[in-house]
Amino acid sequence: MPQQLEQISNCRNLENRPSTKDEALFRSWMEQHRREVWSYAYGLTRKHDVADDITQDVFLKAYRRIASFRGDGSVRAWLLTITRNTVFDYRRSSYFRKVTVVDRIETEKAHTSAEEEYLRREDSREMFGKILEMPLPFRDVLLLKAKYELKPGEIASYLKLPLTTIKTRLHRARKEAVRRLQVEGRP
């Protein structure tokens, strides 16, 4: 931890462009957190190609703003915050609104076979799939809690919401997950 704080303080002394030392530090952050950033972006968008683009944008933004990292929280939380904000920016864009309508039309036309449906249901990622189908407020807190193992207090500060709101959403999201599994006949 002291070494990380020293690395962070070195990042604060940047002018316009990160130094070679800062670039090496950033590269290590990128290698360490890129899968988590991509997974979170995918969890919020449900699209592989969009998650790829957002992950790239997140690390580009983080690289440009490396000097703004205060070191109050973890690098991981900082990158996930940038990821969430980038996803929200993407959703507000006109490109997203146009592509989403086209995707819905194409999805309605495509039907899966019974065999594909059976294999999908038996997949070990069934629960993760159920989480992705939930409304964004539920999906957000469940992903942060289950996948990233954040505590409710950390989730509250990360999402900038009251702790009681996070606890309520977690409770309701868990109930909804159980309900969805019971609808399929699962215990």
mmCIF file with all atom_site columns, C-alpha atoms in Angstrom:
data_model
loop_
_atom_site.group_PDB
_atom_site.id
_atom_site.type_symbol
_atom_site.label_atom_id
_atom_site.label_alt_id
_atom_site.label_comp_id
_atom_site.label_asym_id
_atom_site.label_entity_id
_atom_site.label_seq_id
_atom_site.pdbx_PDB_ins_code
_atom_site.Cartn_x
_atom_site.Cartn_y
_atom_site.Cartn_z
_atom_site.occupancy
_atom_site.B_iso_or_equiv
_atom_site.pdbx_formal_charge
_atom_site.auth_seq_id
_atom_site.auth_comp_id
_atom_site.auth_asym_id
_atom_site.auth_atom_id
_atom_site.pdbx_PDB_model_num
ATOM 1   C CA . MET A 1 1   ? 0.000   0.000   0.000   1.00 0.00 ? 1   MET A CA 1
ATOM 2   C CA . PRO A 1 2   ? 2.752   2.562   0.810   1.00 0.00 ? 2   PRO A CA 1
ATOM 3   C CA . GLN A 1 3   ? 4.301   1.855   -2.580  1.00 0.00 ? 3   GLN A CA 1
ATOM 4   C CA . GLN A 1 4   ? 0.959   2.532   -4.290  1.00 0.00 ? 4   GLN A CA 1
ATOM 5   C CA . LEU A 1 5   ? 0.580   5.832   -2.404  1.00 0.00 ? 5   LEU A CA 1
ATOM 6   C CA . GLU A 1 6   ? 4.075   6.823   -3.506  1.00 0.00 ? 6   GLU A CA 1
ATOM 7   C CA . GLN A 1 7   ? 3.156   5.939   -7.098  1.00 0.00 ? 7   GLN A CA 1
ATOM 8   C CA . ILE A 1 8   ? -0.027  7.987   -6.833  1.00 0.00 ? 8   ILE A CA 1
ATOM 9   C CA . SER A 1 9   ? 1.776   11.021  -5.438  1.00 0.00 ? 9   SER A CA 1
ATOM 10  C CA . ASN A 1 10  ? 4.226   10.779  -8.326  1.00 0.00 ? 10  ASN A CA 1
ATOM 11  C CA . CYS A 1 11  ? 1.261   10.944  -10.731 1.00 0.00 ? 11  CYS A CA 1
ATOM 12  C CA . ARG A 1 12  ? 0.119   14.221  -9.181  1.00 0.00 ? 12  ARG A CA 1
ATOM 13  C CA . ASN A 1 13  ? 3.305   15.954  -10.233 1.00 0.00 ? 13  ASN A CA 1
ATOM 14  C CA . LEU A 1 14  ? 2.412   15.739  -13.899 1.00 0.00 ? 14  LEU A CA 1
ATOM 15  C CA . GLU A 1 15  ? 2.176   18.718  -16.159 1.00 0.00 ? 15  GLU A CA 1
ATOM 16  C CA . ASN A 1 16  ? 0.431   18.016  -19.455 1.00 0.00 ? 16  ASN A CA 1
ATOM 17  C CA . ARG A 1 17  ? 1.743   14.606  -20.373 1.00 0.00 ? 17  ARG A CA 1
ATOM 18  C CA . PRO A 1 18  ? 2.477   11.648  -18.122 1.00 0.00 ? 18  PRO A CA 1
ATOM 19  C CA . SER A 1 19  ? 6.146   10.823  -17.703 1.00 0.00 ? 19  SER A CA 1
ATOM 20  C CA . THR A 1 20  ? 7.685   7.494   -18.659 1.00 0.00 ? 20  THR A CA 1
ATOM 21  C CA . LYS A 1 21  ? 7.412   6.363   -15.029 1.00 0.00 ? 21  LYS A CA 1
ATOM 22  C CA . ASP A 1 22  ? 3.717   7.314   -14.980 1.00 0.00 ? 22  ASP A CA 1
ATOM 23  C CA . GLU A 1 23  ? 3.149   5.523   -18.275 1.00 0.00 ? 23  GLU A CA 1
ATOM 24  C CA . ALA A 1 24  ? 4.608   2.340   -16.780 1.00 0.00 ? 24  ALA A CA 1
ATOM 25  C CA . LEU A 1 25  ? 2.373   2.746   -13.728 1.00 0.00 ? 25  LEU A CA 1
ATOM 26  C CA . PHE A 1 26  ? -0.655  3.305   -15.943 1.00 0.00 ? 26  PHE A CA 1
ATOM 27  C CA . ARG A 1 27  ? 0.248   0.263   -18.050 1.00 0.00 ? 27  ARG A CA 1
ATOM 28  C CA . SER A 1 28  ? 0.308   -1.886  -14.904 1.00 0.00 ? 28  SER A CA 1
ATOM 29  C CA . TRP A 1 29  ? -3.101  -0.498  -13.869 1.00 0.00 ? 29  TRP A CA 1
ATOM 30  C CA . MET A 1 30  ? -4.452  -1.277  -17.319 1.00 0.00 ? 30  MET A CA 1
ATOM 31  C CA . GLU A 1 31  ? -3.164  -4.853  -17.264 1.00 0.00 ? 31  GLU A CA 1
ATOM 32  C CA . GLN A 1 32  ? -4.512  -5.369  -13.763 1.00 0.00 ? 32  GLN A CA 1
ATOM 33  C CA . HIS A 1 33  ? -8.012  -3.895  -14.270 1.00 0.00 ? 33  HIS A CA 1
ATOM 34  C CA . ARG A 1 34  ? -8.906  -4.192  -17.964 1.00 0.00 ? 34  ARG A CA 1
ATOM 35  C CA . ARG A 1 35  ? -10.955 -7.374  -17.539 1.00 0.00 ? 35  ARG A CA 1
ATOM 36  C CA . GLU A 1 36  ? -12.964 -5.864  -14.697 1.00 0.00 ? 36  GLU A CA 1
ATOM 37  C CA . VAL A 1 37  ? -13.580 -2.673  -16.668 1.00 0.00 ? 37  VAL A CA 1
ATOM 38  C CA . TRP A 1 38  ? -14.677 -4.685  -19.706 1.00 0.00 ? 38  TRP A CA 1
ATOM 39  C CA . SER A 1 39  ? -16.928 -6.952  -17.614 1.00 0.00 ? 39  SER A CA 1
ATOM 40  C CA . TYR A 1 40  ? -18.582 -3.997  -15.951 1.00 0.00 ? 40  TYR A CA 1
ATOM 41  C CA . ALA A 1 41  ? -19.084 -2.240  -19.296 1.00 0.00 ? 41  ALA A CA 1
ATOM 42  C CA . TYR A 1 42  ? -20.563 -5.433  -20.717 1.00 0.00 ? 42  TYR A CA 1
ATOM 43  C CA . GLY A 1 43  ? -22.802 -5.831  -17.700 1.00 0.00 ? 43  GLY A CA 1
ATOM 44  C CA . LEU A 1 44  ? -24.214 -2.369  -18.240 1.00 0.00 ? 44  LEU A CA 1
ATOM 45  C CA . THR A 1 45  ? -24.528 -2.542  -22.045 1.00 0.00 ? 45  THR A CA 1
ATOM 46  C CA . ARG A 1 46  ? -24.963 -6.272  -22.757 1.00 0.00 ? 46  ARG A CA 1
ATOM 47  C CA . LYS A 1 47  ? -23.014 -5.912  -26.006 1.00 0.00 ? 47  LYS A CA 1
ATOM 48  C CA . HIS A 1 48  ? -19.499 -7.219  -26.611 1.00 0.00 ? 48  HIS A CA 1
ATOM 49  C CA . ASP A 1 49  ? -18.505 -4.687  -29.252 1.00 0.00 ? 49  ASP A CA 1
ATOM 50  C CA . VAL A 1 50  ? -19.810 -1.752  -27.232 1.00 0.00 ? 50  VAL A CA 1
ATOM 51  C CA . ALA A 1 51  ? -18.013 -3.029  -24.120 1.00 0.00 ? 51  ALA A CA 1
ATOM 52  C CA . ASP A 1 52  ? -14.788 -3.177  -26.167 1.00 0.00 ? 52  ASP A CA 1
ATOM 53  C CA . ASP A 1 53  ? -15.226 0.424   -27.302 1.00 0.00 ? 53  ASP A CA 1
ATOM 54  C CA . ILE A 1 54  ? -16.124 1.663   -23.849 1.00 0.00 ? 54  ILE A CA 1
ATOM 55  C CA . THR A 1 55  ? -13.148 -0.117  -22.280 1.00 0.00 ? 55  THR A CA 1
ATOM 56  C CA . GLN A 1 56  ? -10.855 1.581   -24.746 1.00 0.00 ? 56  GLN A CA 1
ATOM 57  C CA . ASP A 1 57  ? -12.472 4.962   -24.028 1.00 0.00 ? 57  ASP A CA 1
ATOM 58  C CA . VAL A 1 58  ? -12.189 4.417   -20.267 1.00 0.00 ? 58  VAL A CA 1
ATOM 59  C CA . PHE A 1 59  ? -8.467  3.800   -20.389 1.00 0.00 ? 59  PHE A CA 1
ATOM 60  C CA . LEU A 1 60  ? -7.935  6.695   -22.763 1.00 0.00 ? 60  LEU A CA 1
ATOM 61  C CA . LYS A 1 61  ? -9.823  9.009   -20.378 1.00 0.00 ? 61  LYS A CA 1
ATOM 62  C CA . ALA A 1 62  ? -7.950  7.609   -17.382 1.00 0.00 ? 62  ALA A CA 1
ATOM 63  C CA . TYR A 1 63  ? -4.608  8.117   -19.125 1.00 0.00 ? 63  TYR A CA 1
ATOM 64  C CA . ARG A 1 64  ? -5.448  11.725  -19.959 1.00 0.00 ? 64  ARG A CA 1
ATOM 65  C CA . ARG A 1 65  ? -6.644  12.381  -16.392 1.00 0.00 ? 65  ARG A CA 1
ATOM 66  C CA . ILE A 1 66  ? -4.108  10.354  -14.458 1.00 0.00 ? 66  ILE A CA 1
ATOM 67  C CA . ALA A 1 67  ? -3.060  13.514  -12.627 1.00 0.00 ? 67  ALA A CA 1
ATOM 68  C CA . SER A 1 68  ? -6.603  13.971  -11.313 1.00 0.00 ? 68  SER A CA 1
ATOM 69  C CA . PHE A 1 69  ? -6.538  10.656  -9.463  1.00 0.00 ? 69  PHE A CA 1
ATOM 70  C CA . ARG A 1 70  ? -6.565  11.744  -5.813  1.00 0.00 ? 70  ARG A CA 1
ATOM 71  C CA . GLY A 1 71  ? -5.729  8.402   -4.267  1.00 0.00 ? 71  GLY A CA 1
ATOM 72  C CA . ASP A 1 72  ? -8.644  8.623   -1.792  1.00 0.00 ? 72  ASP A CA 1
ATOM 73  C CA . GLY A 1 73  ? -10.037 5.325   -3.075  1.00 0.00 ? 73  GLY A CA 1
ATOM 74  C CA . SER A 1 74  ? -8.673  2.451   -5.055  1.00 0.00 ? 74  SER A CA 1
ATOM 75  C CA . VAL A 1 75  ? -7.584  2.653   -8.672  1.00 0.00 ? 75  VAL A CA 1
ATOM 76  C CA . ARG A 1 76  ? -10.193 0.004   -9.392  1.00 0.00 ? 76  ARG A CA 1
ATOM 77  C CA . ALA A 1 77  ? -13.023 2.140   -8.013  1.00 0.00 ? 77  ALA A CA 1
ATOM 78  C CA . TRP A 1 78  ? -11.759 5.147   -9.989  1.00 0.00 ? 78  TRP A CA 1
ATOM 79  C CA . LEU A 1 79  ? -11.701 3.137   -13.230 1.00 0.00 ? 79  LEU A CA 1
ATOM 80  C CA . LEU A 1 80  ? -15.139 1.646   -12.574 1.00 0.00 ? 80  LEU A CA 1
ATOM 81  C CA . THR A 1 81  ? -16.505 5.149   -11.967 1.00 0.00 ? 81  THR A CA 1
ATOM 82  C CA . ILE A 1 82  ? -15.092 6.280   -15.297 1.00 0.00 ? 82  ILE A CA 1
ATOM 83  C CA . THR A 1 83  ? -16.617 3.150   -16.885 1.00 0.00 ? 83  THR A CA 1
ATOM 84  C CA . ARG A 1 84  ? -20.064 3.857   -15.497 1.00 0.00 ? 84  ARG A CA 1
ATOM 85  C CA . ASN A 1 85  ? -19.964 7.502   -16.585 1.00 0.00 ? 85  ASN A CA 1
ATOM 86  C CA . THR A 1 86  ? -18.741 6.525   -20.058 1.00 0.00 ? 86  THR A CA 1
ATOM 87  C CA . VAL A 1 87  ? -21.618 4.041   -20.416 1.00 0.00 ? 87  VAL A CA 1
ATOM 88  C CA . PHE A 1 88  ? -24.091 6.741   -19.402 1.00 0.00 ? 88  PHE A CA 1
ATOM 89  C CA . ASP A 1 89  ? -22.550 9.156   -21.923 1.00 0.00 ? 89  ASP A CA 1
ATOM 90  C CA . TYR A 1 90  ? -22.851 6.458   -24.573 1.00 0.00 ? 90  TYR A CA 1
ATOM 91  C CA . ARG A 1 91  ? -26.513 5.889   -23.738 1.00 0.00 ? 91  ARG A CA 1
ATOM 92  C CA . ARG A 1 92  ? -27.243 9.590   -24.087 1.00 0.00 ? 92  ARG A CA 1
ATOM 93  C CA . SER A 1 93  ? -25.668 9.702   -27.529 1.00 0.00 ? 93  SER A CA 1
ATOM 94  C CA . SER A 1 94  ? -27.836 9.701   -30.645 1.00 0.00 ? 94  SER A CA 1
ATOM 95  C CA . TYR A 1 95  ? -25.796 6.782   -32.010 1.00 0.00 ? 95  TYR A CA 1
ATOM 96  C CA . PHE A 1 96  ? -26.983 4.549   -29.155 1.00 0.00 ? 96  PHE A CA 1
ATOM 97  C CA . ARG A 1 97  ? -30.621 5.449   -29.667 1.00 0.00 ? 97  ARG A CA 1
ATOM 98  C CA . LYS A 1 98  ? -30.470 4.686   -33.404 1.00 0.00 ? 98  LYS A CA 1
ATOM 99  C CA . VAL A 1 99  ? -28.526 1.421   -33.094 1.00 0.00 ? 99  VAL A CA 1
ATOM 100 C CA . THR A 1 100 ? -30.682 0.127   -30.232 1.00 0.00 ? 100 THR A CA 1
ATOM 101 C CA . VAL A 1 101 ? -33.859 0.418   -32.307 1.00 0.00 ? 101 VAL A CA 1
ATOM 102 C CA . VAL A 1 102 ? -32.241 -1.498  -35.185 1.00 0.00 ? 102 VAL A CA 1
ATOM 103 C CA . ASP A 1 103 ? -30.940 -4.185  -32.787 1.00 0.00 ? 103 ASP A CA 1
ATOM 104 C CA . ARG A 1 104 ? -34.419 -4.694  -31.295 1.00 0.00 ? 104 ARG A CA 1
ATOM 105 C CA . ILE A 1 105 ? -35.953 -5.141  -34.746 1.00 0.00 ? 105 ILE A CA 1
ATOM 106 C CA . GLU A 1 106 ? -33.283 -7.687  -35.732 1.00 0.00 ? 106 GLU A CA 1
ATOM 107 C CA . THR A 1 107 ? -33.603 -9.538  -32.402 1.00 0.00 ? 107 THR A CA 1
ATOM 108 C CA . GLU A 1 108 ? -37.369 -9.857  -32.794 1.00 0.00 ? 108 GLU A CA 1
ATOM 109 C CA . LYS A 1 109 ? -36.837 -11.494 -36.202 1.00 0.00 ? 109 LYS A CA 1
ATOM 110 C CA . ALA A 1 110 ? -34.274 -14.026 -34.961 1.00 0.00 ? 110 ALA A CA 1
ATOM 111 C CA . HIS A 1 111 ? -35.580 -17.108 -33.145 1.00 0.00 ? 111 HIS A CA 1
ATOM 112 C CA . THR A 1 112 ? -33.449 -19.666 -31.366 1.00 0.00 ? 112 THR A CA 1
ATOM 113 C CA . SER A 1 113 ? -34.009 -23.387 -31.684 1.00 0.00 ? 113 SER A CA 1
ATOM 114 C CA . ALA A 1 114 ? -35.136 -25.547 -28.770 1.00 0.00 ? 114 ALA A CA 1
ATOM 115 C CA . GLU A 1 115 ? -31.663 -27.086 -28.548 1.00 0.00 ? 115 GLU A CA 1
ATOM 116 C CA . GLU A 1 116 ? -29.985 -23.681 -28.331 1.00 0.00 ? 116 GLU A CA 1
ATOM 117 C CA . GLU A 1 117 ? -32.470 -22.612 -25.688 1.00 0.00 ? 117 GLU A CA 1
ATOM 118 C CA . TYR A 1 118 ? -31.802 -25.748 -23.630 1.00 0.00 ? 118 TYR A CA 1
ATOM 119 C CA . LEU A 1 119 ? -28.030 -25.272 -23.826 1.00 0.00 ? 119 LEU A CA 1
ATOM 120 C CA . ARG A 1 120 ? -28.376 -21.626 -22.859 1.00 0.00 ? 120 ARG A CA 1
ATOM 121 C CA . ARG A 1 121 ? -30.461 -22.511 -19.795 1.00 0.00 ? 121 ARG A CA 1
ATOM 122 C CA . GLU A 1 122 ? -28.042 -25.180 -18.667 1.00 0.00 ? 122 GLU A CA 1
ATOM 123 C CA . ASP A 1 123 ? -25.097 -22.837 -18.937 1.00 0.00 ? 123 ASP A CA 1
ATOM 124 C CA . SER A 1 124 ? -23.225 -22.225 -15.713 1.00 0.00 ? 124 SER A CA 1
ATOM 125 C CA . ARG A 1 125 ? -23.652 -18.490 -16.246 1.00 0.00 ? 125 ARG A CA 1
ATOM 126 C CA . GLU A 1 126 ? -27.417 -18.653 -15.863 1.00 0.00 ? 126 GLU A CA 1
ATOM 127 C CA . MET A 1 127 ? -27.541 -16.465 -12.810 1.00 0.00 ? 127 MET A CA 1
ATOM 128 C CA . PHE A 1 128 ? -25.307 -13.868 -14.412 1.00 0.00 ? 128 PHE A CA 1
ATOM 129 C CA . GLY A 1 129 ? -27.686 -13.835 -17.351 1.00 0.00 ? 129 GLY A CA 1
ATOM 130 C CA . LYS A 1 130 ? -30.593 -13.208 -15.008 1.00 0.00 ? 130 LYS A CA 1
ATOM 131 C CA . ILE A 1 131 ? -28.765 -10.288 -13.478 1.00 0.00 ? 131 ILE A CA 1
ATOM 132 C CA . LEU A 1 132 ? -28.167 -8.796  -16.917 1.00 0.00 ? 132 LEU A CA 1
ATOM 133 C CA . GLU A 1 133 ? -31.889 -8.992  -17.660 1.00 0.00 ? 133 GLU A CA 1
ATOM 134 C CA . MET A 1 134 ? -32.776 -6.935  -14.612 1.00 0.00 ? 134 MET A CA 1
ATOM 135 C CA . PRO A 1 135 ? -33.466 -3.211  -14.658 1.00 0.00 ? 135 PRO A CA 1
ATOM 136 C CA . LEU A 1 136 ? -30.342 -1.059  -14.470 1.00 0.00 ? 136 LEU A CA 1
ATOM 137 C CA . PRO A 1 137 ? -30.675 -0.029  -10.783 1.00 0.00 ? 137 PRO A CA 1
ATOM 138 C CA . PHE A 1 138 ? -30.840 -3.707  -9.722  1.00 0.00 ? 138 PHE A CA 1
ATOM 139 C CA . ARG A 1 139 ? -28.208 -4.831  -12.201 1.00 0.00 ? 139 ARG A CA 1
ATOM 140 C CA . ASP A 1 140 ? -25.849 -2.069  -11.100 1.00 0.00 ? 140 ASP A CA 1
ATOM 141 C CA . VAL A 1 141 ? -25.878 -2.941  -7.402  1.00 0.00 ? 141 VAL A CA 1
ATOM 142 C CA . LEU A 1 142 ? -25.829 -6.718  -7.960  1.00 0.00 ? 142 LEU A CA 1
ATOM 143 C CA . LEU A 1 143 ? -22.857 -6.540  -10.322 1.00 0.00 ? 143 LEU A CA 1
ATOM 144 C CA . LEU A 1 144 ? -20.925 -4.341  -7.923  1.00 0.00 ? 144 LEU A CA 1
ATOM 145 C CA . LYS A 1 145 ? -21.810 -6.559  -4.948  1.00 0.00 ? 145 LYS A CA 1
ATOM 146 C CA . ALA A 1 146 ? -21.514 -10.030 -6.466  1.00 0.00 ? 146 ALA A CA 1
ATOM 147 C CA . LYS A 1 147 ? -18.924 -9.672  -9.197  1.00 0.00 ? 147 LYS A CA 1
ATOM 148 C CA . TYR A 1 148 ? -16.715 -6.946  -7.752  1.00 0.00 ? 148 TYR A CA 1
ATOM 149 C CA . GLU A 1 149 ? -17.329 -7.806  -4.080  1.00 0.00 ? 149 GLU A CA 1
ATOM 150 C CA . LEU A 1 150 ? -17.867 -4.213  -3.017  1.00 0.00 ? 150 LEU A CA 1
ATOM 151 C CA . LYS A 1 151 ? -19.487 -3.541  0.342   1.00 0.00 ? 151 LYS A CA 1
ATOM 152 C CA . PRO A 1 152 ? -22.800 -1.639  0.449   1.00 0.00 ? 152 PRO A CA 1
ATOM 153 C CA . GLY A 1 153 ? -21.007 1.452   1.791   1.00 0.00 ? 153 GLY A CA 1
ATOM 154 C CA . GLU A 1 154 ? -18.522 1.365   -1.091  1.00 0.00 ? 154 GLU A CA 1
ATOM 155 C CA . ILE A 1 155 ? -21.347 0.919   -3.581  1.00 0.00 ? 155 ILE A CA 1
ATOM 156 C CA . ALA A 1 156 ? -23.182 3.884   -2.045  1.00 0.00 ? 156 ALA A CA 1
ATOM 157 C CA . SER A 1 157 ? -20.186 6.191   -2.363  1.00 0.00 ? 157 SER A CA 1
ATOM 158 C CA . TYR A 1 158 ? -19.408 4.878   -5.848  1.00 0.00 ? 158 TYR A CA 1
ATOM 159 C CA . LEU A 1 159 ? -22.962 5.437   -7.116  1.00 0.00 ? 159 LEU A CA 1
ATOM 160 C CA . LYS A 1 160 ? -23.362 8.619   -5.055  1.00 0.00 ? 160 LYS A CA 1
ATOM 161 C CA . LEU A 1 161 ? -26.550 7.300   -3.444  1.00 0.00 ? 161 LEU A CA 1
ATOM 162 C CA . PRO A 1 162 ? -27.595 6.962   0.203   1.00 0.00 ? 162 PRO A CA 1
ATOM 163 C CA . LEU A 1 163 ? -26.610 3.703   1.901   1.00 0.00 ? 163 LEU A CA 1
ATOM 164 C CA . THR A 1 164 ? -30.257 2.890   2.643   1.00 0.00 ? 164 THR A CA 1
ATOM 165 C CA . THR A 1 165 ? -31.079 3.159   -1.078  1.00 0.00 ? 165 THR A CA 1
ATOM 166 C CA . ILE A 1 166 ? -28.290 0.693   -1.883  1.00 0.00 ? 166 ILE A CA 1
ATOM 167 C CA . LYS A 1 167 ? -29.458 -1.745  0.788   1.00 0.00 ? 167 LYS A CA 1
ATOM 168 C CA . THR A 1 168 ? -33.045 -1.514  -0.468  1.00 0.00 ? 168 THR A CA 1
ATOM 169 C CA . ARG A 1 169 ? -31.992 -2.067  -4.071  1.00 0.00 ? 169 ARG A CA 1
ATOM 170 C CA . LEU A 1 170 ? -29.841 -5.045  -3.091  1.00 0.00 ? 170 LEU A CA 1
ATOM 171 C CA . HIS A 1 171 ? -32.722 -6.588  -1.168  1.00 0.00 ? 171 HIS A CA 1
ATOM 172 C CA . ARG A 1 172 ? -35.199 -6.044  -4.005  1.00 0.00 ? 172 ARG A CA 1
ATOM 173 C CA . ALA A 1 173 ? -32.721 -7.216  -6.623  1.00 0.00 ? 173 ALA A CA 1
ATOM 174 C CA . ARG A 1 174 ? -32.099 -10.458 -4.727  1.00 0.00 ? 174 ARG A CA 1
ATOM 175 C CA . LYS A 1 175 ? -35.853 -11.032 -4.373  1.00 0.00 ? 175 LYS A CA 1
ATOM 176 C CA . GLU A 1 176 ? -36.288 -10.418 -8.097  1.00 0.00 ? 176 GLU A CA 1
ATOM 177 C CA . ALA A 1 177 ? -33.487 -12.866 -8.946  1.00 0.00 ? 177 ALA A CA 1
ATOM 178 C CA . VAL A 1 178 ? -35.110 -15.566 -6.810  1.00 0.00 ? 178 VAL A CA 1
ATOM 179 C CA . ARG A 1 179 ? -38.487 -14.849 -8.390  1.00 0.00 ? 179 ARG A CA 1
ATOM 180 C CA . ARG A 1 180 ? -37.047 -15.142 -11.893 1.00 0.00 ? 180 ARG A CA 1
ATOM 181 C CA . LEU A 1 181 ? -35.422 -18.473 -11.079 1.00 0.00 ? 181 LEU A CA 1
ATOM 182 C CA . GLN A 1 182 ? -38.662 -19.787 -9.539  1.00 0.00 ? 182 GLN A CA 1
ATOM 183 C CA . VAL A 1 183 ? -40.592 -18.817 -12.675 1.00 0.00 ? 183 VAL A CA 1
ATOM 184 C CA . GLU A 1 184 ? -38.326 -21.228 -14.533 1.00 0.00 ? 184 GLU A CA 1
ATOM 185 C CA . GLY A 1 185 ? -39.016 -23.948 -12.001 1.00 0.00 ? 185 GLY A CA 1
ATOM 186 C CA . ARG A 1 186 ? -35.684 -23.689 -10.185 1.00 0.00 ? 186 ARG A CA 1
ATOM 187 C CA . PRO A 1 187 ? -35.607 -23.979 -6.373  1.00 0.00 ? 187 PRO A CA 1
#
